[in-house]
mmCIF file of C-alpha atoms in Angstrom:
data_model
loop_
_atom_site.group_PDB
_atom_site.id
_atom_site.type_symbol
_atom_site.label_atom_id
_atom_site.label_comp_id
_atom_site.label_asym_id
_atom_site.label_seq_id
_atom_site.Cartn_x
_atom_site.Cartn_y
_atom_site.Cartn_z
ATOM 1 C CA MET A 25 4.914 -0.703 -19.943
ATOM 2 C CA THR A 26 4.760 2.971 -19.790
ATOM 3 C CA ALA A 27 4.864 5.005 -16.534
ATOM 4 C CA CYS A 28 1.859 7.093 -15.671
ATOM 5 C CA PRO A 29 3.080 10.593 -15.092
ATOM 6 C CA ASN A 30 0.415 11.437 -12.465
ATOM 7 C CA ARG A 31 1.102 8.421 -10.246
ATOM 8 C CA ALA A 32 3.602 8.698 -7.438
ATOM 9 C CA ALA A 33 6.354 5.997 -7.099
ATOM 10 C CA PRO A 34 5.784 3.517 -4.189
ATOM 11 C CA PRO A 35 7.442 4.515 -0.913
ATOM 12 C CA LEU A 36 10.601 2.718 -0.177
ATOM 13 C CA ALA A 37 10.549 0.174 2.642
ATOM 14 C CA PRO A 38 12.139 1.491 5.909
ATOM 15 C CA PRO A 39 15.642 0.097 6.735
ATOM 16 C CA ALA A 40 15.673 -3.162 8.762
ATOM 17 C CA VAL A 41 15.997 -2.417 12.542
ATOM 18 C CA LEU A 42 18.185 -4.732 14.481
ATOM 19 C CA SER A 43 16.615 -5.774 17.855
ATOM 20 C CA ALA A 44 18.759 -6.020 21.030
ATOM 21 C CA ARG A 45 17.209 -9.386 21.784
ATOM 22 C CA PRO A 46 18.744 -12.423 20.011
ATOM 23 C CA TYR A 47 16.363 -14.454 17.758
ATOM 24 C CA ARG A 48 15.169 -17.587 19.528
ATOM 25 C CA PRO A 49 13.110 -20.081 17.470
ATOM 26 C CA ARG A 50 10.255 -21.878 19.291
ATOM 27 C CA GLY A 51 11.214 -24.995 21.121
ATOM 28 C CA THR A 52 14.551 -23.734 22.463
ATOM 29 C CA ALA A 53 15.971 -24.334 26.014
ATOM 30 C CA ARG A 54 13.976 -21.442 27.415
ATOM 31 C CA ASP A 55 10.707 -23.474 26.714
ATOM 32 C CA HIS A 56 12.173 -26.652 28.186
ATOM 33 C CA ARG A 57 13.242 -24.943 31.527
ATOM 34 C CA ALA A 58 9.662 -23.628 31.843
ATOM 35 C CA ALA A 59 8.185 -26.995 31.477
ATOM 36 C CA ALA A 60 10.706 -28.687 33.857
ATOM 37 C CA GLU A 61 9.909 -26.356 36.823
ATOM 38 C CA PRO A 62 6.467 -26.303 38.416
ATOM 39 C CA ARG A 63 4.793 -22.890 38.185
ATOM 40 C CA ARG A 64 4.429 -21.039 41.504
ATOM 41 C CA PRO A 65 1.162 -19.520 42.320
ATOM 42 C CA ARG A 66 1.027 -15.780 42.170
ATOM 43 C CA HIS A 67 -1.550 -15.177 44.836
ATOM 44 C CA PRO A 68 -0.115 -15.022 48.411
ATOM 45 C CA ARG A 69 -2.946 -16.836 49.894
ATOM 46 C CA THR A 70 -2.652 -19.699 47.354
ATOM 47 C CA ALA A 71 1.104 -19.911 47.996
ATOM 48 C CA CYS A 72 0.537 -20.313 51.826
ATOM 49 C CA ALA A 73 -2.526 -22.685 51.585
ATOM 50 C CA ASP A 74 -0.303 -25.861 51.778
ATOM 51 C CA GLY A 75 2.089 -24.561 54.431
ATOM 52 C CA PRO A 76 1.516 -24.459 58.188
ATOM 53 C CA ALA A 77 -0.893 -22.136 59.765
ATOM 54 C CA PRO A 78 0.543 -18.721 60.533
ATOM 55 C CA ASP A 79 1.730 -18.201 64.150
ATOM 56 C CA PRO A 80 -0.717 -15.704 65.733
ATOM 57 C CA ARG A 81 1.863 -14.464 68.012
ATOM 58 C CA GLY A 82 3.966 -13.099 65.125
ATOM 59 C CA GLY A 83 2.614 -9.672 65.665
ATOM 60 C CA LEU A 84 -1.129 -10.237 64.774
ATOM 61 C CA SER A 85 -2.461 -9.370 68.190
ATOM 62 C CA THR A 86 -0.194 -6.383 68.423
ATOM 63 C CA ARG A 87 -1.353 -4.930 65.090
ATOM 64 C CA PHE A 88 -5.032 -5.760 65.811
ATOM 65 C CA ALA A 89 -4.709 -4.056 69.294
ATOM 66 C CA HIS A 90 -3.471 -0.830 67.719
ATOM 67 C CA ARG A 91 -6.229 -0.738 65.118
ATOM 68 C CA LEU A 92 -8.833 -1.659 67.840
ATOM 69 C CA VAL A 93 -7.669 1.193 70.096
ATOM 70 C CA GLU A 94 -7.832 3.570 67.224
ATOM 71 C CA VAL A 95 -11.455 2.597 66.649
ATOM 72 C CA LEU A 96 -12.349 3.029 70.253
ATOM 73 C CA THR A 97 -10.763 6.387 70.585
ATOM 74 C CA GLY A 98 -12.554 7.555 67.440
ATOM 75 C CA SER A 99 -9.533 8.142 65.202
ATOM 76 C CA ARG A 100 -10.423 5.246 62.834
ATOM 77 C CA PRO A 101 -13.940 4.377 61.612
ATOM 78 C CA SER A 102 -15.365 1.162 62.977
ATOM 79 C CA GLY A 103 -16.381 0.015 59.508
ATOM 80 C CA GLN A 104 -12.624 -0.644 58.767
ATOM 81 C CA LEU A 105 -12.700 -3.486 61.202
ATOM 82 C CA LEU A 106 -15.922 -5.039 59.946
ATOM 83 C CA ARG A 107 -14.255 -7.820 58.023
ATOM 84 C CA HIS A 108 -11.829 -8.598 60.750
ATOM 85 C CA THR A 109 -14.705 -9.268 63.308
ATOM 86 C CA THR A 110 -17.591 -11.567 63.606
ATOM 87 C CA LEU A 111 -21.047 -9.989 63.735
ATOM 88 C CA ASP A 112 -21.461 -10.450 67.468
ATOM 89 C CA CYS A 113 -18.150 -8.907 68.157
ATOM 90 C CA TYR A 114 -18.895 -5.957 65.783
ATOM 91 C CA GLY A 115 -22.088 -5.341 67.785
ATOM 92 C CA GLN A 116 -19.854 -5.290 70.954
ATOM 93 C CA LEU A 117 -17.453 -3.011 69.375
ATOM 94 C CA SER A 118 -20.205 -0.614 68.143
ATOM 95 C CA ALA A 119 -21.655 -0.414 71.566
ATOM 96 C CA LEU A 120 -18.249 0.541 73.052
ATOM 97 C CA VAL A 121 -17.724 3.210 70.510
ATOM 98 C CA ARG A 122 -21.142 4.643 71.140
ATOM 99 C CA ALA A 123 -20.663 4.722 75.000
ATOM 100 C CA GLY A 124 -17.383 6.423 74.437
ATOM 101 C CA THR A 125 -15.393 4.144 76.744
ATOM 102 C CA LEU A 126 -12.090 5.376 75.506
ATOM 103 C CA ARG A 127 -12.732 8.911 74.531
ATOM 104 C CA GLY A 128 -10.307 11.408 75.729
ATOM 105 C CA THR A 129 -11.275 14.438 77.786
ATOM 106 C CA ARG A 130 -9.258 16.703 75.694
ATOM 107 C CA GLY A 131 -9.091 16.877 71.978
ATOM 108 C CA GLY A 132 -5.841 15.846 70.091
ATOM 109 C CA GLU A 133 -4.811 13.536 72.870
ATOM 110 C CA ARG A 134 -3.202 10.321 71.587
ATOM 111 C CA PRO A 135 -3.430 7.115 73.435
ATOM 112 C CA ARG A 136 -0.273 5.337 74.426
ATOM 113 C CA LEU A 137 -0.450 1.477 74.357
ATOM 114 C CA GLY A 138 1.479 -0.721 76.744
ATOM 115 C CA PRO A 139 2.892 -4.118 75.811
ATOM 116 C CA VAL A 140 0.272 -6.528 74.289
ATOM 117 C CA HIS A 141 -0.038 -9.622 76.569
ATOM 118 C CA ASP A 142 -1.387 -12.546 74.588
ATOM 119 C CA ARG A 143 -1.868 -16.245 75.288
ATOM 120 C CA SER A 144 -3.339 -19.131 73.541
ATOM 121 C CA PRO A 145 -5.890 -20.966 75.675
ATOM 122 C CA ALA A 146 -6.723 -23.387 72.885
ATOM 123 C CA PRO A 147 -4.960 -24.316 69.613
ATOM 124 C CA GLY A 148 -7.270 -22.258 67.515
ATOM 125 C CA ALA A 149 -7.609 -19.102 69.705
ATOM 126 C CA VAL A 150 -5.598 -16.180 71.098
ATOM 127 C CA GLU A 151 -6.673 -13.899 73.851
ATOM 128 C CA ALA A 152 -4.957 -10.750 74.257
ATOM 129 C CA CYS A 153 -5.094 -7.652 76.622
ATOM 130 C CA VAL A 154 -3.436 -4.231 76.398
ATOM 131 C CA ARG A 155 -3.079 -1.312 78.774
ATOM 132 C CA VAL A 156 -4.168 2.055 77.256
ATOM 133 C CA ASP A 157 -2.960 5.310 78.833
ATOM 134 C CA LEU A 158 -5.172 8.180 77.690
ATOM 135 C CA GLY A 159 -4.300 11.515 79.420
ATOM 136 C CA GLY A 160 -4.257 10.743 83.126
ATOM 137 C CA ARG A 161 -6.450 7.755 83.004
ATOM 138 C CA HIS A 162 -5.570 4.030 82.260
ATOM 139 C CA HIS A 163 -7.877 1.680 80.456
ATOM 140 C CA MET A 164 -7.758 -2.073 79.717
ATOM 141 C CA VAL A 165 -8.766 -3.518 76.420
ATOM 142 C CA ALA A 166 -9.115 -7.303 75.877
ATOM 143 C CA PHE A 167 -10.007 -9.225 72.844
ATOM 144 C CA ARG A 168 -10.158 -12.879 71.460
ATOM 145 C CA LEU A 169 -8.947 -13.820 68.072
ATOM 146 C CA GLU A 170 -9.986 -17.088 66.179
ATOM 147 C CA PRO A 171 -9.557 -18.386 62.712
ATOM 148 C CA ARG A 172 -12.970 -18.380 60.994
ATOM 149 C CA GLY A 173 -14.295 -19.359 57.588
ATOM 150 C CA PRO A 174 -13.065 -21.651 54.858
ATOM 151 C CA SER A 175 -9.937 -19.424 54.461
ATOM 152 C CA GLY A 176 -9.078 -19.616 58.040
ATOM 153 C CA GLN A 177 -8.710 -15.812 58.404
ATOM 154 C CA TRP A 178 -8.248 -14.590 61.995
ATOM 155 C CA GLN A 179 -11.194 -12.635 63.272
ATOM 156 C CA CYS A 180 -12.014 -11.102 66.570
ATOM 157 C CA THR A 181 -14.823 -12.871 68.347
ATOM 158 C CA ALA A 182 -15.047 -10.902 71.556
ATOM 159 C CA VAL A 183 -13.987 -7.494 72.787
ATOM 160 C CA GLU A 184 -14.114 -5.632 76.147
ATOM 161 C CA ALA A 185 -12.909 -2.338 77.310
ATOM 162 C CA ARG A 186 -12.912 -0.723 80.813
#
């Protein structure tokens, strides 16, 4: 065969690159280990579904009290608590916000929360109250939390502020 003078020679193959990972053929010990251990669920709610119900006194009422007071004082929009309240409770909350029950007299005044007192009158409910110091005035906020829906998410079912 004669070489064609207009045709370029084929490019050379690049040198083989050694990888840092060792070669493992399929069916090695790594695959057997994965089959022996049950796979853990990745979603946190799925992982907790079989375990005991969370203790509502583990800071749930305290965290909710802070957010509730922020909504009542106007520093947080009330829509952020929509999924954490029932429809009736959201109506109560909206009425309290419109009435301005916990609005400060001076702008920039931050509320100070006292300790949150909570108790469980029934196995599936928590009632809590907190004293709110706003300027020279003291207010009380009370609310009730219950697990609702198929997921058992804790929701506020009643709220009062004076």
